[in-house]
XYZ file of C-alpha atoms in Angstrom:
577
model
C -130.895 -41.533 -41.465
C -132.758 -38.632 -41.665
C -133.818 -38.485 -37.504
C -129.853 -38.392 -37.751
C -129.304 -35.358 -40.043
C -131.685 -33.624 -38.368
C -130.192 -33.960 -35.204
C -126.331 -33.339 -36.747
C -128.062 -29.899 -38.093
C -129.611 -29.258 -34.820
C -126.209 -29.670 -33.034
C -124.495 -27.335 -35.203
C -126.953 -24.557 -34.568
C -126.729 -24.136 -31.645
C -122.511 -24.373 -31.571
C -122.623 -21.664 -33.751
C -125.110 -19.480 -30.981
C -122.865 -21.113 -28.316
C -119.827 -19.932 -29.478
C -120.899 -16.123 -29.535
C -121.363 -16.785 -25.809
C -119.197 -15.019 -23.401
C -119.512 -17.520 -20.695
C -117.868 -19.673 -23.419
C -114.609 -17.306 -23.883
C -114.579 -17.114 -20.629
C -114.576 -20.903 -19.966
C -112.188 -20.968 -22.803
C -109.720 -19.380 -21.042
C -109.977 -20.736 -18.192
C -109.025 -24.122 -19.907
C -105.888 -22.347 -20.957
C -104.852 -21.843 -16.882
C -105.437 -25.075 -16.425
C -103.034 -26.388 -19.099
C -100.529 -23.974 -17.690
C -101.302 -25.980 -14.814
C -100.776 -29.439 -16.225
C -97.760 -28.134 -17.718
C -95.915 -27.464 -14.436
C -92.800 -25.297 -14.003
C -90.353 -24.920 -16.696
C -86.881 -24.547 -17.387
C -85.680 -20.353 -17.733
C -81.921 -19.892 -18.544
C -80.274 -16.058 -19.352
C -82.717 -13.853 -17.293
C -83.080 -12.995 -13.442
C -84.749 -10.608 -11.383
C -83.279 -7.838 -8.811
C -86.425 -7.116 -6.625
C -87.255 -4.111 -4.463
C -88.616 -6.358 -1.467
C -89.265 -6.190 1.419
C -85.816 -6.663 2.559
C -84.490 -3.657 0.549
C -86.939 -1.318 2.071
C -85.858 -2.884 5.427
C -81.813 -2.766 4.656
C -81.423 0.279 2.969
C -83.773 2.355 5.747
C -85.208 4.199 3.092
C -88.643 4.760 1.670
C -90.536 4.409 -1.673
C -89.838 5.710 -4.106
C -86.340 5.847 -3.932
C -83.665 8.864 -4.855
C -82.523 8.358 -8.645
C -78.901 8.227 -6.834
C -79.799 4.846 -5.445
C -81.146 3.490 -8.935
C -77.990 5.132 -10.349
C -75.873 2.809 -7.840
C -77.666 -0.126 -9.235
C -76.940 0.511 -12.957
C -73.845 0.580 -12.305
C -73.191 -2.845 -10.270
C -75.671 -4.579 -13.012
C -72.978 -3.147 -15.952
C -69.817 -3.925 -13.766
C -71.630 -7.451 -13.424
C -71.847 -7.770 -16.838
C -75.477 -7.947 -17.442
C -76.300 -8.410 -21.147
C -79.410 -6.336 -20.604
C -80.994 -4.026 -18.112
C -84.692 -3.951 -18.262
C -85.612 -1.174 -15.521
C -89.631 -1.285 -13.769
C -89.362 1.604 -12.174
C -91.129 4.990 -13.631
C -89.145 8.167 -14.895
C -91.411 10.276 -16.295
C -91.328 13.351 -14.453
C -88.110 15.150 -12.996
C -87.555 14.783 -9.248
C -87.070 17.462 -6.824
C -83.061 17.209 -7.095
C -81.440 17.741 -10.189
C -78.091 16.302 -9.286
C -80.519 13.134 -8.839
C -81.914 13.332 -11.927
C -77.875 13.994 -13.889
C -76.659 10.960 -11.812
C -79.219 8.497 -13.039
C -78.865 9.883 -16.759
C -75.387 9.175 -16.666
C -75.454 5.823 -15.034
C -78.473 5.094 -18.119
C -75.810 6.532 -20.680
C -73.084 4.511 -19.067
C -74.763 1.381 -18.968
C -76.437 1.531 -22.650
C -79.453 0.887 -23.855
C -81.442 0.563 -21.119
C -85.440 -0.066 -21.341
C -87.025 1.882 -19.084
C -90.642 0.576 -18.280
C -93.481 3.117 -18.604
C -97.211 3.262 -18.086
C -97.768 6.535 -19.862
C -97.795 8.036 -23.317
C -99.105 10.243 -25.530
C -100.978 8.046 -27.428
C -98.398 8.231 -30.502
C -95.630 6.458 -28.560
C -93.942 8.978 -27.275
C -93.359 9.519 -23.408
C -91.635 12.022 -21.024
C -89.227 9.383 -19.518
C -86.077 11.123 -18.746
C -86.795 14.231 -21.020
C -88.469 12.476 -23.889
C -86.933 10.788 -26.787
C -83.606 13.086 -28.149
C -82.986 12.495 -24.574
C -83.206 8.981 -24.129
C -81.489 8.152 -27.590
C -78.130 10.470 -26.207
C -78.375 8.675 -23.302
C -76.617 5.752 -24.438
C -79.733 4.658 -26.992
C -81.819 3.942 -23.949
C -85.774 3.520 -25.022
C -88.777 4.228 -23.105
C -91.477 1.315 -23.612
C -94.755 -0.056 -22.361
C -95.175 -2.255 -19.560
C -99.018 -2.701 -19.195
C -100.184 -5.675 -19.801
C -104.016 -6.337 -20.662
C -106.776 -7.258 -18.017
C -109.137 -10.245 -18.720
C -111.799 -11.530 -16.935
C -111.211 -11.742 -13.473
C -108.595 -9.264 -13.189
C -106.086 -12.042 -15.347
C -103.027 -11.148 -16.966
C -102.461 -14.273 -19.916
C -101.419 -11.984 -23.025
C -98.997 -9.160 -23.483
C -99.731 -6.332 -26.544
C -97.123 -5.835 -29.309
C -97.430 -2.122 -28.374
C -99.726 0.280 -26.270
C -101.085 3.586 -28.090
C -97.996 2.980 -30.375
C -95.304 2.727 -27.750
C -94.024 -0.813 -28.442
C -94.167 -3.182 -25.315
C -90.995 -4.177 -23.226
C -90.712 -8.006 -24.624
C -90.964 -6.691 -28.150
C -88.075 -3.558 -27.048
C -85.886 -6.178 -25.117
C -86.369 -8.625 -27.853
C -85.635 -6.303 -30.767
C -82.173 -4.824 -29.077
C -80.874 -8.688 -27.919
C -81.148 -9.024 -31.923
C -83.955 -11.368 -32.049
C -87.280 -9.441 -32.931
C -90.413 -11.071 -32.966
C -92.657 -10.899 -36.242
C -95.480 -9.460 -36.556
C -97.299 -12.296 -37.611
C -96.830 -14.142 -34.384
C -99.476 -11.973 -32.853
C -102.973 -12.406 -33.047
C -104.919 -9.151 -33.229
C -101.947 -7.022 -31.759
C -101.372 -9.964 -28.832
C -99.703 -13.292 -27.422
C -99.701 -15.473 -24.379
C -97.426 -15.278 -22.228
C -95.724 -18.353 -22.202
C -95.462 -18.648 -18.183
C -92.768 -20.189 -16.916
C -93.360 -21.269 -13.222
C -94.912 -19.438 -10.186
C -93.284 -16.577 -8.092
C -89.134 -17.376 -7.733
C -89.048 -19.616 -11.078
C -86.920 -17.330 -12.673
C -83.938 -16.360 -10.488
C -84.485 -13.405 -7.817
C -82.397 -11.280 -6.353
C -82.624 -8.851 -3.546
C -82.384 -5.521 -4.374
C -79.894 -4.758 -1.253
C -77.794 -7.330 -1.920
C -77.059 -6.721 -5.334
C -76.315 -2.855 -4.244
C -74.053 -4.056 -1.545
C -71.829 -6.240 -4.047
C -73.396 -9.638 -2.860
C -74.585 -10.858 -5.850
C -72.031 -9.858 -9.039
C -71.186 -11.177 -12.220
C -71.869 -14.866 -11.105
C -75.400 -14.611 -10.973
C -75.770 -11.726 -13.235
C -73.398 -11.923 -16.334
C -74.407 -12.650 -19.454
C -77.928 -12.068 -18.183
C -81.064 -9.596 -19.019
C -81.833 -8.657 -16.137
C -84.933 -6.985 -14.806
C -85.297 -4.354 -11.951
C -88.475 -3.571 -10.495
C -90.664 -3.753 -7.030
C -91.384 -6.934 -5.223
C -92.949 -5.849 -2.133
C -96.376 -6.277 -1.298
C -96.892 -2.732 0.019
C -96.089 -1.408 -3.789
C -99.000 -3.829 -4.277
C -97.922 -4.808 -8.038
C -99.102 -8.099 -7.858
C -101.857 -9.844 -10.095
C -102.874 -12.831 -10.739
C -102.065 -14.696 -14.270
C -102.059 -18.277 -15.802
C -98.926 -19.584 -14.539
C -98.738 -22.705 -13.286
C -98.467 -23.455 -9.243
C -99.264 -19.778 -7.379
C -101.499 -18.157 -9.410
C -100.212 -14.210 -8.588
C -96.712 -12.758 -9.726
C -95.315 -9.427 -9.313
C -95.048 -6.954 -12.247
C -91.543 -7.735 -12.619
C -91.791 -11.885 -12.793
C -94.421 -10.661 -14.990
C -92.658 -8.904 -17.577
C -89.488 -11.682 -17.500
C -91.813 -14.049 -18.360
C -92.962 -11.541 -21.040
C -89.165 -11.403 -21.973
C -88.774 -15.077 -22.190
C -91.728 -15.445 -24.433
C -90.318 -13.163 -27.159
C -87.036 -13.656 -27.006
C -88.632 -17.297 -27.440
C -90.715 -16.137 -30.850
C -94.170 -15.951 -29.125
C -93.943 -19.743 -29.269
C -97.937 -20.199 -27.997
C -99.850 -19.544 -31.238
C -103.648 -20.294 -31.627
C -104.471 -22.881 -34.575
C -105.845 -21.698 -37.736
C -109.116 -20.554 -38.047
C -110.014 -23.714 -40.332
C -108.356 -26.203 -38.215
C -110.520 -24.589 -35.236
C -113.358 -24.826 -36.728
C -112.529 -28.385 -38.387
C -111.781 -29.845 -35.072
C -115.047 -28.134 -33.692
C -117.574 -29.749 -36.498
C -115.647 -32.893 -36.182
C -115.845 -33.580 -32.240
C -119.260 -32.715 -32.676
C -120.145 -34.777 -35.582
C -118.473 -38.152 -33.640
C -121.138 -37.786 -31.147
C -124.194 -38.806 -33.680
C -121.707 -41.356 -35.307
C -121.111 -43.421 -32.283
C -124.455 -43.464 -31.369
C -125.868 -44.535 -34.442
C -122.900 -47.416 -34.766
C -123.076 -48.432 -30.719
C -126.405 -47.693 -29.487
C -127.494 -44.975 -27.149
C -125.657 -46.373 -23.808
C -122.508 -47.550 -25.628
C -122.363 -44.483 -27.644
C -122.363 -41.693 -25.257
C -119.595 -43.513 -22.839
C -117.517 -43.839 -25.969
C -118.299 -40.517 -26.923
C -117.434 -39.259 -23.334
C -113.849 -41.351 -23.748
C -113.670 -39.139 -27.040
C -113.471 -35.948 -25.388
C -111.344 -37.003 -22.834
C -108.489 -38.183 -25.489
C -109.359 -34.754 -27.365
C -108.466 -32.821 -23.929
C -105.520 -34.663 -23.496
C -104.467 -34.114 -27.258
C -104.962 -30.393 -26.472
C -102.656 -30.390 -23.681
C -100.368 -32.376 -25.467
C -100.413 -29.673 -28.825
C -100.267 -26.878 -25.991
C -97.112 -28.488 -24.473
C -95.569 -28.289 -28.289
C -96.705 -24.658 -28.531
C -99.840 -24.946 -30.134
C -103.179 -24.355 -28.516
C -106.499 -25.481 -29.881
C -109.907 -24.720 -28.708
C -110.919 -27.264 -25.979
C -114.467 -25.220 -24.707
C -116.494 -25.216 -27.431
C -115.627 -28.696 -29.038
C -116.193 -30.053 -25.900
C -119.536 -28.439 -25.644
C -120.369 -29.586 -28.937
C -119.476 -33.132 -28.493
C -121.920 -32.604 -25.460
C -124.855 -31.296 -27.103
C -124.280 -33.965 -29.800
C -124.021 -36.657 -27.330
C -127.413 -35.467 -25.926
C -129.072 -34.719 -28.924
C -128.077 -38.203 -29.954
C -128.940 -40.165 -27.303
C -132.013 -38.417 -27.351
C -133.095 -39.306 -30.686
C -131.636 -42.991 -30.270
C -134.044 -43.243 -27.261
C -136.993 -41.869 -28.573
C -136.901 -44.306 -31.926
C -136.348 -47.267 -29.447
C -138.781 -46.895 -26.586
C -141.210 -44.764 -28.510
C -144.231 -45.992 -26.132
C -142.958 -44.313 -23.105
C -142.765 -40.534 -25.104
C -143.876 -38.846 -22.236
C -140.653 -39.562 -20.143
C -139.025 -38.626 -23.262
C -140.422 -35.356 -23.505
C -139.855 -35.158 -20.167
C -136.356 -35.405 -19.987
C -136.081 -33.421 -23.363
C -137.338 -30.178 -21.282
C -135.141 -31.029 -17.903
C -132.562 -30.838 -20.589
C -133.503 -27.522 -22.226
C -134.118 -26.564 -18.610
C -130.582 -27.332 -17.471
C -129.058 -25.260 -20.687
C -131.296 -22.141 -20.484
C -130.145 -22.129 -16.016
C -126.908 -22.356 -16.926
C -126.122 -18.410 -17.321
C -127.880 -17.622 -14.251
C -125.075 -19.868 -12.246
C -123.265 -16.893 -11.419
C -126.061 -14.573 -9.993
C -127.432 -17.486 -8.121
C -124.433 -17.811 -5.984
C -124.337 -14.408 -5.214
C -128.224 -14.259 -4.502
C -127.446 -17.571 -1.532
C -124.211 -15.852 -0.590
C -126.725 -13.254 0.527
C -129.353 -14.837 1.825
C -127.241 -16.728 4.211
C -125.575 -13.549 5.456
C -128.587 -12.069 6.072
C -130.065 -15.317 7.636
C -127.061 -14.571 10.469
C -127.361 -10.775 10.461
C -131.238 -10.870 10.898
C -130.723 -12.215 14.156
C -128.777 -9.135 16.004
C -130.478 -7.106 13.466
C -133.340 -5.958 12.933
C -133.323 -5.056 9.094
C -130.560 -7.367 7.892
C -129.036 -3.643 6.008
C -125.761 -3.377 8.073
C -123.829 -6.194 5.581
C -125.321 -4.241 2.213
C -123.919 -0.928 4.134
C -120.771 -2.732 4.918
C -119.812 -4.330 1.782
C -120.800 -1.145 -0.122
C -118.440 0.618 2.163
C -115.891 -2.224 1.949
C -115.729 -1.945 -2.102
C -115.484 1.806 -2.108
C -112.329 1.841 0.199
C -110.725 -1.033 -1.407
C -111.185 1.093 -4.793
C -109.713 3.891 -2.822
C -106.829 1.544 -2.115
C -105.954 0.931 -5.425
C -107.626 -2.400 -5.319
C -108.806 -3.877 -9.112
C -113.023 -3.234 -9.624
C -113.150 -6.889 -9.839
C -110.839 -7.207 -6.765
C -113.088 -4.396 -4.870
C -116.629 -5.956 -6.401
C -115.328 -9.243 -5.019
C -114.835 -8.420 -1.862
C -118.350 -6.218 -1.924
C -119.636 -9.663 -2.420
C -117.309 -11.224 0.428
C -117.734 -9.229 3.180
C -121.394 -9.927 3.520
C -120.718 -13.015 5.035
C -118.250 -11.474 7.754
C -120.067 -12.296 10.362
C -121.973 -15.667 9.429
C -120.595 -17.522 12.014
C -123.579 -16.120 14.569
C -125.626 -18.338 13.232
C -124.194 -20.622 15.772
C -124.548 -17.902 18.210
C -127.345 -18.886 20.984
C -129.873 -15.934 20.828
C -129.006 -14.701 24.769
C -125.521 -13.937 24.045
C -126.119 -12.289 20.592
C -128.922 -10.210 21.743
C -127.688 -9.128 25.348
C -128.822 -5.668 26.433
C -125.604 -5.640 28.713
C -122.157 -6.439 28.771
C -120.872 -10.158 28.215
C -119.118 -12.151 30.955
C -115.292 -13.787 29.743
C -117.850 -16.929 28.777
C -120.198 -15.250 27.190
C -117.659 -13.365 25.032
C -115.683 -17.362 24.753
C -118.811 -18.569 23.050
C -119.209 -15.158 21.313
C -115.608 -15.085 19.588
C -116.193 -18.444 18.297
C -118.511 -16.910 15.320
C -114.834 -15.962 13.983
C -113.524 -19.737 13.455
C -117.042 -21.257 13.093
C -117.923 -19.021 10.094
C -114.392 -19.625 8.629
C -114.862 -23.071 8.346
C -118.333 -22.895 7.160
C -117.166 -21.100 4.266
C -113.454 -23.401 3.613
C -112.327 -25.722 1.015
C -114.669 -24.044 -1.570
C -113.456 -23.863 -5.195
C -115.056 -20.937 -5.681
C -112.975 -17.551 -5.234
C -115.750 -15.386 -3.916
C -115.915 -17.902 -0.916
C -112.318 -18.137 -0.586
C -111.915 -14.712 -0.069
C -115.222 -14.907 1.869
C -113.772 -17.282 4.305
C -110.666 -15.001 4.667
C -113.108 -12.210 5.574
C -115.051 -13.940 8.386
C -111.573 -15.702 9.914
C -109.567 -12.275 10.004
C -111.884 -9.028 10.435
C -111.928 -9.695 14.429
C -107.854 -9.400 14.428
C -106.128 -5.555 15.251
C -103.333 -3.502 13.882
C -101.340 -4.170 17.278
C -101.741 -8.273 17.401
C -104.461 -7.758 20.424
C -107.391 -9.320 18.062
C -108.387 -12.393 17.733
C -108.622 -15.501 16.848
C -105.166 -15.742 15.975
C -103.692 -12.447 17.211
C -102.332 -11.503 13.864
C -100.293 -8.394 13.855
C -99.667 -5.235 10.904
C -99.419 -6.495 7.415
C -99.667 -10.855 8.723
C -103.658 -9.373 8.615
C -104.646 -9.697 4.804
C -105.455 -6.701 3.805
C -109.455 -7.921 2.857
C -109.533 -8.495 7.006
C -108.479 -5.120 7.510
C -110.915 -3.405 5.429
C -113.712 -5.055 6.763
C -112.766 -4.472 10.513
C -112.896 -0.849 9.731
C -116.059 -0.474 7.990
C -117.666 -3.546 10.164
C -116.854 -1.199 12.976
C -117.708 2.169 11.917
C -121.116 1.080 10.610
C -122.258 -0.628 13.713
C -120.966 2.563 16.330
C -123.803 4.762 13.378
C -126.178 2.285 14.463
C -128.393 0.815 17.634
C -127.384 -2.366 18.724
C -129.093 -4.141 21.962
C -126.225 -3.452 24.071
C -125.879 0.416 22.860
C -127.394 3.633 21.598
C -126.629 4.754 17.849
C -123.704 7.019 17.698
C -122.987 10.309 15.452
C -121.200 10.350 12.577
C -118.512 12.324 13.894
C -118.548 10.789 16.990
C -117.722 7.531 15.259
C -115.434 9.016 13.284
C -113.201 10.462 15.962
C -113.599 6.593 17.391
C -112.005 5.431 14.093
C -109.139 7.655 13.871
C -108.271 7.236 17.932
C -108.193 3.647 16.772
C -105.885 4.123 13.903
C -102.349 2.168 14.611
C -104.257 0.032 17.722
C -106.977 -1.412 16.395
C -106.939 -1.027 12.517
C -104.715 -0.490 9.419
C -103.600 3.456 9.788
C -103.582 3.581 5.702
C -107.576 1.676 5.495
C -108.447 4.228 7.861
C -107.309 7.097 5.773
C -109.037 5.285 2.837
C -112.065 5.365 4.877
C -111.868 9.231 5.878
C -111.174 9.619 1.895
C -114.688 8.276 1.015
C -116.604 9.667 3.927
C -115.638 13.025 2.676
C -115.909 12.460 -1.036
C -119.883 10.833 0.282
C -120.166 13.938 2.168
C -119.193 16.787 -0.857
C -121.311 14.144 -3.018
C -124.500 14.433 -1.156
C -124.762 11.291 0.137
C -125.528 9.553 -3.342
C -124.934 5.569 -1.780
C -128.436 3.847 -2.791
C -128.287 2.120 1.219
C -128.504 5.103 3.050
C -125.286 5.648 5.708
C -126.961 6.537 8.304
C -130.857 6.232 10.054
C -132.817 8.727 8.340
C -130.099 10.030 5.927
């Protein structure tokens, strides 16, 4: 009994060092996307969304942003439509250029009555500058001015929305408080709540833009309805990713709906107790030893492993009634328990072959203390394996560190997420490692390639693609992306699949740029190394043809701001620089 208290005490040790883990908070909520997942799409009633898509843009002939005239127009049809509320996405901080604008959207506000208007900006005491500040907005028909940022969490994921923002309260908690059904304070935990997602992209009813302002859709689809106005279109590039289940990425307005629906719905996600956390946590854990001791070390650890699965499905279950318990570290727990046990059961039982037990004790301990470096480790074989293709058509293996350094800075430049940007820093080294499969007398060539020797050159494209698809991981997804799309151009000539414009993703585009412009700096087999301003002038004369006009002017951005900066980069841009 004692060999069993021991290892009970030993267990929860180290869940109380586990649980101060990051990697564990981060698994943690990851579990919650996958219950979102499980989940599946739900029912939404009394909200839709008018987007700004790419059909508006398109209709309308206009460009963004648009005069205040035009989102006058559209407070109007949503009030003649008889929308219960107007939520509108769009910022209106500063005055435009045309005053008569600026009257005819403060009147259309006023008409329409208490409009939110969505804002990113404050003064840190929740007060903002949207149309005039806050006399202003409360004459204009009591409209108010509230936040719509939403908090980042790892990997760039939106799950929770903030009861306010440097004390400007949050649109849910505005929209909620004006429909007459505020949400308490105590149904947020430290200041935030999950987002109780409703369904991917489209689950809550869409509308275009145009056809809303051209009468279309009316009081049918809109009455009765809060309704939310904001951009769509991928070129605004308000899209993130977030816990809902099916797609994983929604734009800013689907975002803030399902924001809406969750207060208006009372926050109805809430987090156990802290007890009842840590209850269920000891508990797991302690069932581990139990069934050991009662069913032997073999027995004991399969029911034990049937024990966690019933607990995971009990914590979907709770989560599916609007409760959500802690599924990482009881798991984990039960785990270490279940080791520990089985361990200790072993040890007792076959005690002449202690060796193999001590063995296996430090393969275990082995396995545990490994398990933070997971992360670098893929990143250290992404590597080598790009440089395993690169070293063969070059000599130092540097042009994919100077490519995905130069890939990350214009994707910040962009507007791109770090962790969007750092991921594709990471991606882009394995652009081109495809050549492995490249025989050494076409990649090396001093001259120019005949149409076969370019047919069996060309094939790097789809051969590295594949090398690198069906991974679960997201660096190689967007890795794979990368290698299958860099080789296409801005006017569909490219290949493999002759993608035109915007059909290119936009990770394909930046790395056809810099791919480019880093390999006309430098000597090749087949050419001399060219100067910088020779390759520049190549890159611009290529803008519109062969790449993205707007990644190129990204790319000019941080060639100056690398030339006023000294040339800081760490993997020098140039030979000799």
């Amino acid at each position: 009994m004692t060999r069993w208290l021991i290892v009970l005490a030993g267990c929860f040790g180290l869940l109380a060092a586990v649980a101060a883990s990051p990697l564990l908070d981060r698994t943690e909520q990851s579990s919650l996307d996958g219950r979102f997942a499980v989940r599946g799409t739900q029912a939404v009633h009394g909200l839709a969304v008018v987007a700004i898509d790419e059909r508006t843009f398109s209709e309308l002939d206009t460009r963004w942003p648009f005069r205040r005239t035009v989102h006058a127009q559209m407070l109007d049809r949503l009030r003649a439509a008889g929308a219960r509320q107007v939520v509108y996405d769009v910022q209106f901080t500063e005055p435009s250029d045309r005053e008569d604008d600026d009257l005819a959207l403060y009147d259309a506000v006023a008409r329409t009555k208490h409009v939110v208007l969505a804002t990113g900006e404050s003064d840190g005491h929740g007060g903002t500058r949207v149309l005039g500040g806050e006399q202003s907005l409360a004459e204009a028909g009591g409209a108010v001015a509230a936040a719509s940022t939403f908090p980042y969490e790892e990997g760039g994921m939106i799950r929770r929305y903030r009861r306010d923002d440097t004390g400007l309260a949050t649109v849910p908690v505005v929209t909620a408080r004006l429909l007459g059904d505020p949400v308490a304070a105590d149904r947020f935990d430290d200041g935030k709540a999950l987002i109780d997602f409703r369904g991917g992209p489209g689950t809550i009813p869409t509308y275009s833009f145009a056809d809303v302002l051209r009468g279309r859709v009316g009081a049918a689809q809109l009455g009765g309805r809060t309704v939310i106005v904001g951009a769509t279109a991928p070129a605004l590039q308000d899209v993130h990713p977030v816990s809902a289940p099916g797609e994983a990425m929604l734009s800013g307005p689907e975002i803030l709906a399902n924001g809406i629906w969750t207060a208006l719905a009372d926050n109805p996600l809430q987090p156990v107790p802290g007890w009842v956390r840590l209850l269920l946590t000891l508990g797991l854990a302690a069932v581990g030893p139990l069934l050991v001791l009662v069913l032997g070390p073999v027995r004991g650890v399969f029911a034990g492993l049937l024990a966690g699965a019933v607990y995971v499905a009990l914590a979907q279950l709770a989560f599916d009634r609007g409760a959500v318990i802690p599924v990482a570290l009881p798991v984990v727990g039960l785990a270490a328990a279940l080791s520990a046990s089985a361990l200790a059961s072993a040890a007792a039982v076959i005690a002449a072959r202690g060796r193999v037990t001590r063995y296996n004790a430090e393969l275990e301990f082995a396995v545990l203390e490994r398990t933070a470096e997971l992360a670098e480790t893929q990143l250290d074989l992404v590597r080598r394996l790009a440089r395993a293709a690169e070293l063969r058509d070059d000599d130092t293996g540097d042009h994919i560190e100077r490519v995905s350094r130069l890939c990350r800075e214009v994707a910040l430049e962009l507007g791109l997420s770090p962790s969007a940007a750092e991921q594709l820093r990471h991606a882009s080294v394995l652009h081109d490692v495809g050549k492995i499969g490249v025989p050494d007398d076409i990649l090396r060539k001093p001259g120019r390639l005949t149409d076969d020797e370019m047919a069996v050159m060309r094939r790097h494209v789809s051969e590295g693609a594949e090398l690198l698809a069906d991974s679960d991981s997201g660096l190689l997804r967007t890795a794979e992306v990368v290698a299958r799309t860099h080789h296409e151009r801005w006017d569909g000539s490219g290949y493999p699949k002759r993608l035109a414009g915007e059909a290119i993703p936009l990770e394909g585009r930046i790395v056809a740029v810099c791919d480019v412009f880093d390999a006309l700096l430098h000597e090749r087999p087949y050419k001399s190394a060219w100067t910088i301003a020779e390759a520049r002038a190549e890159i611009i004369a290529s803008a519109g043809s062969h790449f993205d006009p707007r990644v190129v002017d990204a790319l000019l951005a941080v060639l100056d701001r690398r030339d006023r900066e000294g040339g800081r980069d760490p993997v020098p841009l140039t030979p000799g620089s």
